[in-house]
């Protein structure tokens, strides 16, 4: 079964606890459970992780190089700042799908640029937490 690592960056642990108008009411645990259920349907295995630390996310991407066929990543605010995360993703050989809960292009100008997009094969933004599920469906089709 193809293994997909789903990686989440800073502050996404607060999902569902603050700013529901922007990020919705679902918690990150809810998102993980929905991803696990869909992955089982699609015949995928998942590992779901979140970190508030840039270096830890770099290391999670290194781990994905050895264990995963695809990476789905919402790098949070590091999307807009982190060359280190881009470099780590560039060393990953499989498909990378970038997810954003919000439409980053409708928000402040500093959110319009994404380092992750430089490497991502696909990007889903503005679909709320459903974006993770769309990313998994795309991954299943791509890896078929
Ligand atoms: O739209 C997205 O998914 C973002 O990656 C979310 C990041 C933001 O910095 C990016 O520009 C776009 C922020 C995640 C913070 O999540 C929170 C959730 C609830 C309460 C507070 C923060």
Short mmCIF file of N, CA and C and ligand atoms in Angstrom, two decimals:
data_model
loop_
_atom_site.label_atom_id
_atom_site.label_comp_id
_atom_site.label_asym_id
_atom_site.label_seq_id
_atom_site.Cartn_x
_atom_site.Cartn_y
_atom_site.Cartn_z
N UNK A 1 0.85 -1.20 0.00
CA UNK A 1 0.00 0.00 0.00
C UNK A 1 0.88 1.24 0.00
N UNK A 2 0.63 2.18 -0.91
CA UNK A 2 1.43 3.41 -0.89
C UNK A 2 1.25 4.17 0.42
N UNK A 3 2.37 4.68 0.92
CA UNK A 3 2.36 5.44 2.19
C UNK A 3 2.45 6.94 1.87
N UNK A 4 1.55 7.71 2.46
CA UNK A 4 1.53 9.16 2.27
C UNK A 4 1.79 9.82 3.63
N UNK A 5 2.77 10.70 3.66
CA UNK A 5 3.00 11.49 4.87
C UNK A 5 2.28 12.83 4.74
N UNK A 6 1.47 13.16 5.74
CA UNK A 6 0.71 14.42 5.73
C UNK A 6 1.30 15.30 6.83
N UNK A 7 1.96 16.37 6.41
CA UNK A 7 2.75 17.19 7.34
C UNK A 7 2.11 18.56 7.53
N UNK A 8 2.08 19.00 8.76
CA UNK A 8 1.44 20.27 9.12
C UNK A 8 2.39 21.15 9.91
N UNK A 9 2.40 22.43 9.56
CA UNK A 9 3.33 23.37 10.17
C UNK A 9 2.75 24.13 11.35
N UNK A 10 3.39 25.24 11.69
CA UNK A 10 3.12 25.96 12.93
C UNK A 10 1.69 26.45 13.07
N UNK A 11 1.22 26.32 14.29
CA UNK A 11 -0.08 26.82 14.76
C UNK A 11 -1.26 25.99 14.27
N UNK A 12 -1.02 25.02 13.40
CA UNK A 12 -2.15 24.22 12.92
C UNK A 12 -2.69 23.32 14.03
N UNK A 13 -1.91 23.16 15.12
CA UNK A 13 -2.44 22.45 16.30
C UNK A 13 -3.59 23.21 16.95
N UNK A 14 -3.74 24.50 16.59
CA UNK A 14 -4.82 25.32 17.18
C UNK A 14 -6.11 25.24 16.37
N UNK A 15 -6.08 24.50 15.30
CA UNK A 15 -7.26 24.37 14.42
C UNK A 15 -8.50 24.01 15.24
N UNK A 16 -9.59 24.72 14.96
CA UNK A 16 -10.85 24.42 15.65
C UNK A 16 -10.96 25.05 17.02
N UNK A 17 -9.87 25.63 17.50
CA UNK A 17 -9.88 26.21 18.85
C UNK A 17 -9.94 27.73 18.82
N UNK A 18 -9.48 28.33 17.69
CA UNK A 18 -9.50 29.79 17.54
C UNK A 18 -9.76 30.11 16.07
N UNK A 19 -10.16 31.35 15.81
CA UNK A 19 -10.36 31.84 14.44
C UNK A 19 -11.20 30.92 13.55
N UNK A 20 -12.38 30.49 14.04
CA UNK A 20 -13.19 29.56 13.23
C UNK A 20 -13.69 30.18 11.93
N UNK A 21 -13.82 31.52 11.88
CA UNK A 21 -14.31 32.11 10.63
C UNK A 21 -13.30 31.91 9.50
N UNK A 22 -12.01 31.90 9.86
CA UNK A 22 -10.97 31.69 8.85
C UNK A 22 -10.71 30.20 8.60
N UNK A 23 -10.55 29.46 9.71
CA UNK A 23 -10.03 28.09 9.60
C UNK A 23 -11.05 26.99 9.88
N UNK A 24 -12.29 27.38 10.24
CA UNK A 24 -13.33 26.38 10.46
C UNK A 24 -13.36 25.84 11.88
N UNK A 25 -14.25 24.89 12.10
CA UNK A 25 -14.51 24.36 13.45
C UNK A 25 -13.82 23.02 13.69
N UNK A 26 -13.34 22.39 12.64
CA UNK A 26 -12.70 21.07 12.81
C UNK A 26 -11.35 21.20 13.48
N UNK A 27 -11.04 20.29 14.37
CA UNK A 27 -9.70 20.27 14.98
C UNK A 27 -8.76 19.48 14.07
N UNK A 28 -7.45 19.58 14.38
CA UNK A 28 -6.48 18.82 13.56
C UNK A 28 -6.70 17.31 13.76
N UNK A 29 -7.14 16.93 14.95
CA UNK A 29 -7.45 15.50 15.20
C UNK A 29 -8.63 15.07 14.32
N UNK A 30 -9.62 15.95 14.14
CA UNK A 30 -10.75 15.64 13.24
C UNK A 30 -10.24 15.45 11.81
N UNK A 31 -9.32 16.34 11.39
CA UNK A 31 -8.78 16.25 10.02
C UNK A 31 -8.01 14.94 9.86
N UNK A 32 -7.22 14.59 10.88
CA UNK A 32 -6.47 13.34 10.83
C UNK A 32 -7.41 12.13 10.71
N UNK A 33 -8.49 12.15 11.49
CA UNK A 33 -9.44 11.02 11.46
C UNK A 33 -10.11 10.93 10.09
N UNK A 34 -10.48 12.09 9.51
CA UNK A 34 -11.12 12.07 8.19
C UNK A 34 -10.13 11.57 7.13
N UNK A 35 -8.87 11.97 7.25
CA UNK A 35 -7.84 11.51 6.30
C UNK A 35 -7.63 10.00 6.44
N UNK A 36 -7.59 9.51 7.67
CA UNK A 36 -7.37 8.07 7.89
C UNK A 36 -8.52 7.27 7.28
N UNK A 37 -9.76 7.75 7.47
CA UNK A 37 -10.92 7.02 6.93
C UNK A 37 -10.88 7.01 5.40
N UNK A 38 -10.59 8.16 4.79
CA UNK A 38 -10.55 8.20 3.32
C UNK A 38 -9.38 7.38 2.79
N UNK A 39 -8.24 7.46 3.47
CA UNK A 39 -7.07 6.70 3.01
C UNK A 39 -7.39 5.20 2.97
N UNK A 40 -8.09 4.72 3.98
CA UNK A 40 -8.45 3.30 4.02
C UNK A 40 -9.30 2.94 2.81
N UNK A 41 -10.25 3.83 2.47
CA UNK A 41 -11.11 3.62 1.29
C UNK A 41 -10.30 3.58 0.00
N UNK A 42 -9.27 4.46 -0.05
CA UNK A 42 -8.49 4.62 -1.28
C UNK A 42 -7.34 3.62 -1.39
N UNK A 43 -7.13 2.84 -0.32
CA UNK A 43 -6.02 1.89 -0.33
C UNK A 43 -4.68 2.57 -0.14
N UNK A 44 -4.67 3.61 0.71
CA UNK A 44 -3.42 4.30 1.05
C UNK A 44 -3.16 4.16 2.54
N UNK A 45 -1.89 4.20 2.92
CA UNK A 45 -1.54 4.30 4.34
C UNK A 45 -1.14 5.74 4.59
N UNK A 46 -1.44 6.26 5.78
CA UNK A 46 -0.99 7.62 6.08
C UNK A 46 -0.24 7.70 7.40
N UNK A 47 0.66 8.67 7.45
CA UNK A 47 1.29 9.14 8.68
C UNK A 47 0.93 10.61 8.76
N UNK A 48 0.43 11.07 9.89
CA UNK A 48 -0.05 12.45 10.03
C UNK A 48 0.78 13.11 11.11
N UNK A 49 1.36 14.27 10.83
CA UNK A 49 2.23 14.92 11.81
C UNK A 49 2.04 16.43 11.80
N UNK A 50 2.35 17.04 12.93
CA UNK A 50 2.32 18.52 13.04
C UNK A 50 3.50 18.94 13.88
N UNK A 51 4.15 20.04 13.47
CA UNK A 51 5.19 20.62 14.32
C UNK A 51 5.19 22.13 14.19
N UNK A 52 5.56 22.77 15.29
CA UNK A 52 5.70 24.23 15.28
C UNK A 52 7.14 24.65 14.98
N UNK A 53 8.02 23.66 14.70
CA UNK A 53 9.45 23.93 14.55
C UNK A 53 9.92 23.61 13.12
N UNK A 54 10.58 24.58 12.52
CA UNK A 54 11.02 24.43 11.13
C UNK A 54 11.93 23.21 10.94
N UNK A 55 12.95 23.08 11.82
CA UNK A 55 13.90 21.97 11.70
C UNK A 55 13.22 20.62 11.84
N UNK A 56 12.22 20.55 12.71
CA UNK A 56 11.50 19.29 12.88
C UNK A 56 10.75 18.93 11.60
N UNK A 57 10.20 19.94 10.93
CA UNK A 57 9.48 19.67 9.67
C UNK A 57 10.47 19.22 8.60
N UNK A 58 11.65 19.85 8.56
CA UNK A 58 12.70 19.42 7.62
C UNK A 58 13.01 17.93 7.88
N UNK A 59 13.14 17.57 9.15
CA UNK A 59 13.45 16.17 9.47
C UNK A 59 12.30 15.23 9.12
N UNK A 60 11.06 15.70 9.26
CA UNK A 60 9.91 14.87 8.86
C UNK A 60 9.93 14.63 7.35
N UNK A 61 10.35 15.64 6.60
CA UNK A 61 10.45 15.46 5.14
C UNK A 61 11.58 14.48 4.81
N UNK A 62 12.69 14.55 5.54
CA UNK A 62 13.77 13.57 5.33
C UNK A 62 13.27 12.16 5.62
N UNK A 63 12.48 12.02 6.67
CA UNK A 63 11.94 10.69 7.02
C UNK A 63 11.03 10.21 5.90
N UNK A 64 10.27 11.13 5.29
CA UNK A 64 9.37 10.75 4.19
C UNK A 64 10.17 10.22 2.99
N UNK A 65 11.38 10.73 2.79
CA UNK A 65 12.22 10.25 1.66
C UNK A 65 12.43 8.74 1.76
N UNK A 66 12.53 8.25 3.00
CA UNK A 66 12.83 6.84 3.21
C UNK A 66 11.58 5.97 3.33
N UNK A 67 10.44 6.60 3.65
CA UNK A 67 9.28 5.77 4.02
C UNK A 67 8.01 6.04 3.22
N UNK A 68 7.97 7.16 2.48
CA UNK A 68 6.69 7.53 1.86
C UNK A 68 6.81 7.63 0.34
N UNK A 69 5.68 7.35 -0.32
CA UNK A 69 5.61 7.50 -1.78
C UNK A 69 5.13 8.91 -2.15
N UNK A 70 4.43 9.58 -1.22
CA UNK A 70 3.95 10.93 -1.51
C UNK A 70 3.90 11.76 -0.24
N UNK A 71 3.95 13.07 -0.41
CA UNK A 71 3.87 14.00 0.72
C UNK A 71 2.76 15.02 0.46
N UNK A 72 1.91 15.20 1.46
CA UNK A 72 0.92 16.29 1.46
C UNK A 72 1.37 17.24 2.56
N UNK A 73 1.53 18.51 2.23
CA UNK A 73 2.08 19.43 3.23
C UNK A 73 1.32 20.74 3.28
N UNK A 74 0.92 21.10 4.50
CA UNK A 74 0.48 22.46 4.81
C UNK A 74 1.54 23.00 5.74
N UNK A 75 2.47 23.77 5.19
CA UNK A 75 3.61 24.24 5.99
C UNK A 75 3.26 25.46 6.83
N UNK A 76 1.97 25.85 6.86
CA UNK A 76 1.56 27.01 7.65
C UNK A 76 2.35 28.24 7.21
N UNK A 77 2.73 29.07 8.17
CA UNK A 77 3.43 30.32 7.84
C UNK A 77 4.81 30.07 7.23
N UNK A 78 5.40 28.89 7.48
CA UNK A 78 6.71 28.58 6.86
C UNK A 78 6.62 28.48 5.35
N UNK A 79 5.39 28.28 4.84
CA UNK A 79 5.15 28.30 3.39
C UNK A 79 5.79 29.53 2.76
N UNK A 80 5.66 30.66 3.47
CA UNK A 80 6.03 31.96 2.91
C UNK A 80 7.45 32.37 3.25
N UNK A 81 8.16 31.56 4.04
CA UNK A 81 9.48 31.99 4.53
C UNK A 81 10.58 30.96 4.37
N UNK A 82 10.23 29.68 4.21
CA UNK A 82 11.25 28.64 4.47
C UNK A 82 11.89 28.04 3.22
N UNK A 83 13.12 28.51 2.95
CA UNK A 83 13.93 27.88 1.90
C UNK A 83 14.36 26.48 2.37
N UNK A 84 14.54 26.31 3.68
CA UNK A 84 14.96 25.00 4.22
C UNK A 84 13.91 23.93 3.93
N UNK A 85 12.64 24.27 4.07
CA UNK A 85 11.57 23.30 3.78
C UNK A 85 11.51 23.04 2.27
N UNK A 86 11.68 24.08 1.46
CA UNK A 86 11.73 23.89 0.00
C UNK A 86 12.89 22.95 -0.37
N UNK A 87 14.07 23.18 0.21
CA UNK A 87 15.22 22.34 -0.13
C UNK A 87 14.98 20.89 0.27
N UNK A 88 14.38 20.68 1.45
CA UNK A 88 14.09 19.31 1.89
C UNK A 88 13.09 18.66 0.94
N UNK A 89 12.06 19.40 0.54
CA UNK A 89 11.06 18.84 -0.40
C UNK A 89 11.69 18.53 -1.75
N UNK A 90 12.67 19.32 -2.14
CA UNK A 90 13.33 19.11 -3.44
C UNK A 90 14.11 17.80 -3.45
N UNK A 91 14.51 17.33 -2.26
CA UNK A 91 15.24 16.07 -2.16
C UNK A 91 14.28 14.87 -2.08
N UNK A 92 12.97 15.14 -2.01
CA UNK A 92 11.97 14.07 -1.98
C UNK A 92 11.58 13.75 -3.42
N UNK A 93 11.55 12.45 -3.75
CA UNK A 93 11.38 12.10 -5.17
C UNK A 93 9.93 11.93 -5.64
N UNK A 94 9.02 11.67 -4.72
CA UNK A 94 7.63 11.39 -5.12
C UNK A 94 6.80 12.66 -5.27
N UNK A 95 5.51 12.48 -5.54
CA UNK A 95 4.63 13.63 -5.66
C UNK A 95 4.43 14.39 -4.34
N UNK A 96 4.38 15.71 -4.48
CA UNK A 96 4.15 16.60 -3.33
C UNK A 96 2.90 17.42 -3.63
N UNK A 97 1.93 17.40 -2.72
CA UNK A 97 0.75 18.23 -2.87
C UNK A 97 0.72 19.23 -1.71
N UNK A 98 0.65 20.50 -2.06
CA UNK A 98 0.60 21.59 -1.07
C UNK A 98 -0.87 21.89 -0.77
N UNK A 99 -1.19 22.00 0.51
CA UNK A 99 -2.57 22.30 0.91
C UNK A 99 -2.59 23.57 1.76
N UNK A 100 -3.56 24.43 1.50
CA UNK A 100 -3.87 25.55 2.40
C UNK A 100 -5.36 25.56 2.65
N UNK A 101 -5.72 25.72 3.90
CA UNK A 101 -7.13 25.75 4.27
C UNK A 101 -7.79 26.99 3.66
N UNK A 102 -7.07 28.10 3.72
CA UNK A 102 -7.60 29.37 3.20
C UNK A 102 -7.03 29.62 1.81
N UNK A 103 -7.67 30.54 1.10
CA UNK A 103 -7.15 30.97 -0.20
C UNK A 103 -6.08 32.03 0.05
N UNK A 104 -4.83 31.60 0.04
CA UNK A 104 -3.73 32.50 0.42
C UNK A 104 -3.64 33.72 -0.52
N UNK A 105 -4.20 33.60 -1.72
CA UNK A 105 -4.12 34.71 -2.68
C UNK A 105 -5.17 35.79 -2.42
N UNK A 106 -6.13 35.46 -1.55
CA UNK A 106 -7.15 36.44 -1.19
C UNK A 106 -6.79 37.14 0.11
N UNK A 107 -5.64 36.80 0.67
CA UNK A 107 -5.25 37.33 1.98
C UNK A 107 -4.11 38.35 1.82
N UNK A 108 -3.41 38.64 2.89
CA UNK A 108 -2.35 39.67 2.85
C UNK A 108 -1.30 39.32 1.79
N UNK A 109 -0.68 40.37 1.24
CA UNK A 109 0.30 40.17 0.16
C UNK A 109 1.43 39.23 0.58
N UNK A 110 1.83 39.27 1.86
CA UNK A 110 2.96 38.41 2.27
C UNK A 110 2.62 36.93 2.22
N UNK A 111 1.32 36.60 2.09
CA UNK A 111 0.94 35.17 1.97
C UNK A 111 0.85 34.73 0.51
N UNK A 112 1.04 35.65 -0.43
CA UNK A 112 0.83 35.29 -1.83
C UNK A 112 1.98 34.47 -2.40
N UNK A 113 3.17 34.63 -1.83
CA UNK A 113 4.30 33.83 -2.32
C UNK A 113 4.48 32.57 -1.48
N UNK A 114 4.66 31.44 -2.17
CA UNK A 114 4.89 30.17 -1.48
C UNK A 114 6.19 29.54 -1.97
N UNK A 115 7.14 29.34 -1.05
CA UNK A 115 8.35 28.57 -1.41
C UNK A 115 8.00 27.12 -1.72
N UNK A 116 7.02 26.58 -1.00
CA UNK A 116 6.62 25.18 -1.20
C UNK A 116 6.13 24.96 -2.64
N UNK A 117 5.44 25.97 -3.21
CA UNK A 117 4.90 25.83 -4.57
C UNK A 117 5.99 25.63 -5.62
N UNK A 118 7.20 26.08 -5.30
CA UNK A 118 8.34 25.90 -6.21
C UNK A 118 8.61 24.42 -6.47
N UNK A 119 8.22 23.56 -5.50
CA UNK A 119 8.45 22.12 -5.62
C UNK A 119 7.15 21.33 -5.79
N UNK A 120 6.03 21.89 -5.32
CA UNK A 120 4.78 21.10 -5.29
C UNK A 120 4.32 20.75 -6.70
N UNK A 121 3.79 19.53 -6.85
CA UNK A 121 3.22 19.11 -8.13
C UNK A 121 1.79 19.64 -8.26
N UNK A 122 1.14 19.87 -7.13
CA UNK A 122 -0.23 20.38 -7.15
C UNK A 122 -0.44 21.21 -5.89
N UNK A 123 -1.40 22.12 -5.95
CA UNK A 123 -1.69 22.98 -4.79
C UNK A 123 -3.19 23.16 -4.66
N UNK A 124 -3.69 22.99 -3.44
CA UNK A 124 -5.12 23.16 -3.18
C UNK A 124 -5.25 24.21 -2.09
N UNK A 125 -5.97 25.27 -2.38
CA UNK A 125 -6.12 26.36 -1.39
C UNK A 125 -7.55 26.86 -1.40
N UNK A 126 -8.07 27.16 -0.23
CA UNK A 126 -9.38 27.80 -0.14
C UNK A 126 -10.54 26.83 -0.04
N UNK A 127 -10.26 25.54 0.07
CA UNK A 127 -11.34 24.54 0.18
C UNK A 127 -11.58 24.14 1.63
N UNK A 128 -11.02 24.91 2.57
CA UNK A 128 -11.15 24.52 3.97
C UNK A 128 -10.37 23.23 4.23
N UNK A 129 -10.75 22.53 5.31
CA UNK A 129 -10.02 21.29 5.64
C UNK A 129 -10.32 20.18 4.63
N UNK A 130 -11.35 20.37 3.81
CA UNK A 130 -11.63 19.39 2.75
C UNK A 130 -10.46 19.28 1.77
N UNK A 131 -9.62 20.33 1.73
CA UNK A 131 -8.45 20.33 0.86
C UNK A 131 -7.54 19.13 1.11
N UNK A 132 -7.45 18.69 2.38
CA UNK A 132 -6.61 17.52 2.70
C UNK A 132 -7.17 16.27 2.01
N UNK A 133 -8.51 16.18 1.99
CA UNK A 133 -9.15 14.99 1.40
C UNK A 133 -9.01 15.02 -0.13
N UNK A 134 -9.13 16.23 -0.70
CA UNK A 134 -8.94 16.36 -2.15
C UNK A 134 -7.50 15.98 -2.51
N UNK A 135 -6.57 16.39 -1.66
CA UNK A 135 -5.15 16.07 -1.90
C UNK A 135 -4.93 14.56 -1.86
N UNK A 136 -5.59 13.88 -0.91
CA UNK A 136 -5.44 12.42 -0.81
C UNK A 136 -6.01 11.73 -2.05
N UNK A 137 -7.18 12.22 -2.52
CA UNK A 137 -7.79 11.62 -3.73
C UNK A 137 -6.86 11.81 -4.92
N UNK A 138 -6.27 12.99 -5.03
CA UNK A 138 -5.33 13.25 -6.13
C UNK A 138 -4.13 12.33 -6.03
N UNK A 139 -3.63 12.16 -4.82
CA UNK A 139 -2.46 11.32 -4.58
C UNK A 139 -2.77 9.87 -5.00
N UNK A 140 -3.96 9.40 -4.63
CA UNK A 140 -4.35 8.01 -4.96
C UNK A 140 -4.35 7.82 -6.47
N UNK A 141 -4.90 8.81 -7.18
CA UNK A 141 -4.97 8.72 -8.63
C UNK A 141 -3.58 8.75 -9.26
N UNK A 142 -2.74 9.64 -8.70
CA UNK A 142 -1.38 9.80 -9.23
C UNK A 142 -0.51 8.58 -9.03
N UNK A 143 -0.73 7.90 -7.90
CA UNK A 143 0.14 6.77 -7.55
C UNK A 143 -0.41 5.45 -8.08
N UNK A 144 -1.59 5.51 -8.69
CA UNK A 144 -2.23 4.28 -9.17
C UNK A 144 -1.40 3.63 -10.28
O1 LIG B 1 -4.50 28.55 4.94
C1 LIG B 1 -3.64 27.81 5.44
O2 LIG B 1 -3.76 26.60 5.57
C2 LIG B 1 -2.35 28.45 5.98
O3 LIG B 1 -1.27 27.57 5.66
C3 LIG B 1 -2.53 28.55 7.48
C4 LIG B 1 -1.38 29.26 8.17
C5 LIG B 1 -1.08 30.59 7.51
O4 LIG B 1 0.07 31.18 8.10
C6 LIG B 1 -0.85 30.43 6.02
O5 LIG B 1 -0.62 31.71 5.45
C7 LIG B 1 -2.05 29.80 5.36
C8 LIG B 1 -1.72 29.52 9.64
C9 LIG B 1 -2.15 28.32 10.41
C10 LIG B 1 -2.63 28.80 11.74
O6 LIG B 1 -3.75 28.04 12.10
C11 LIG B 1 -4.53 28.50 13.10
C12 LIG B 1 -5.68 27.81 13.33
C13 LIG B 1 -6.54 28.23 14.31
C14 LIG B 1 -6.22 29.32 15.08
C15 LIG B 1 -5.06 30.02 14.85
C16 LIG B 1 -4.21 29.59 13.86
#
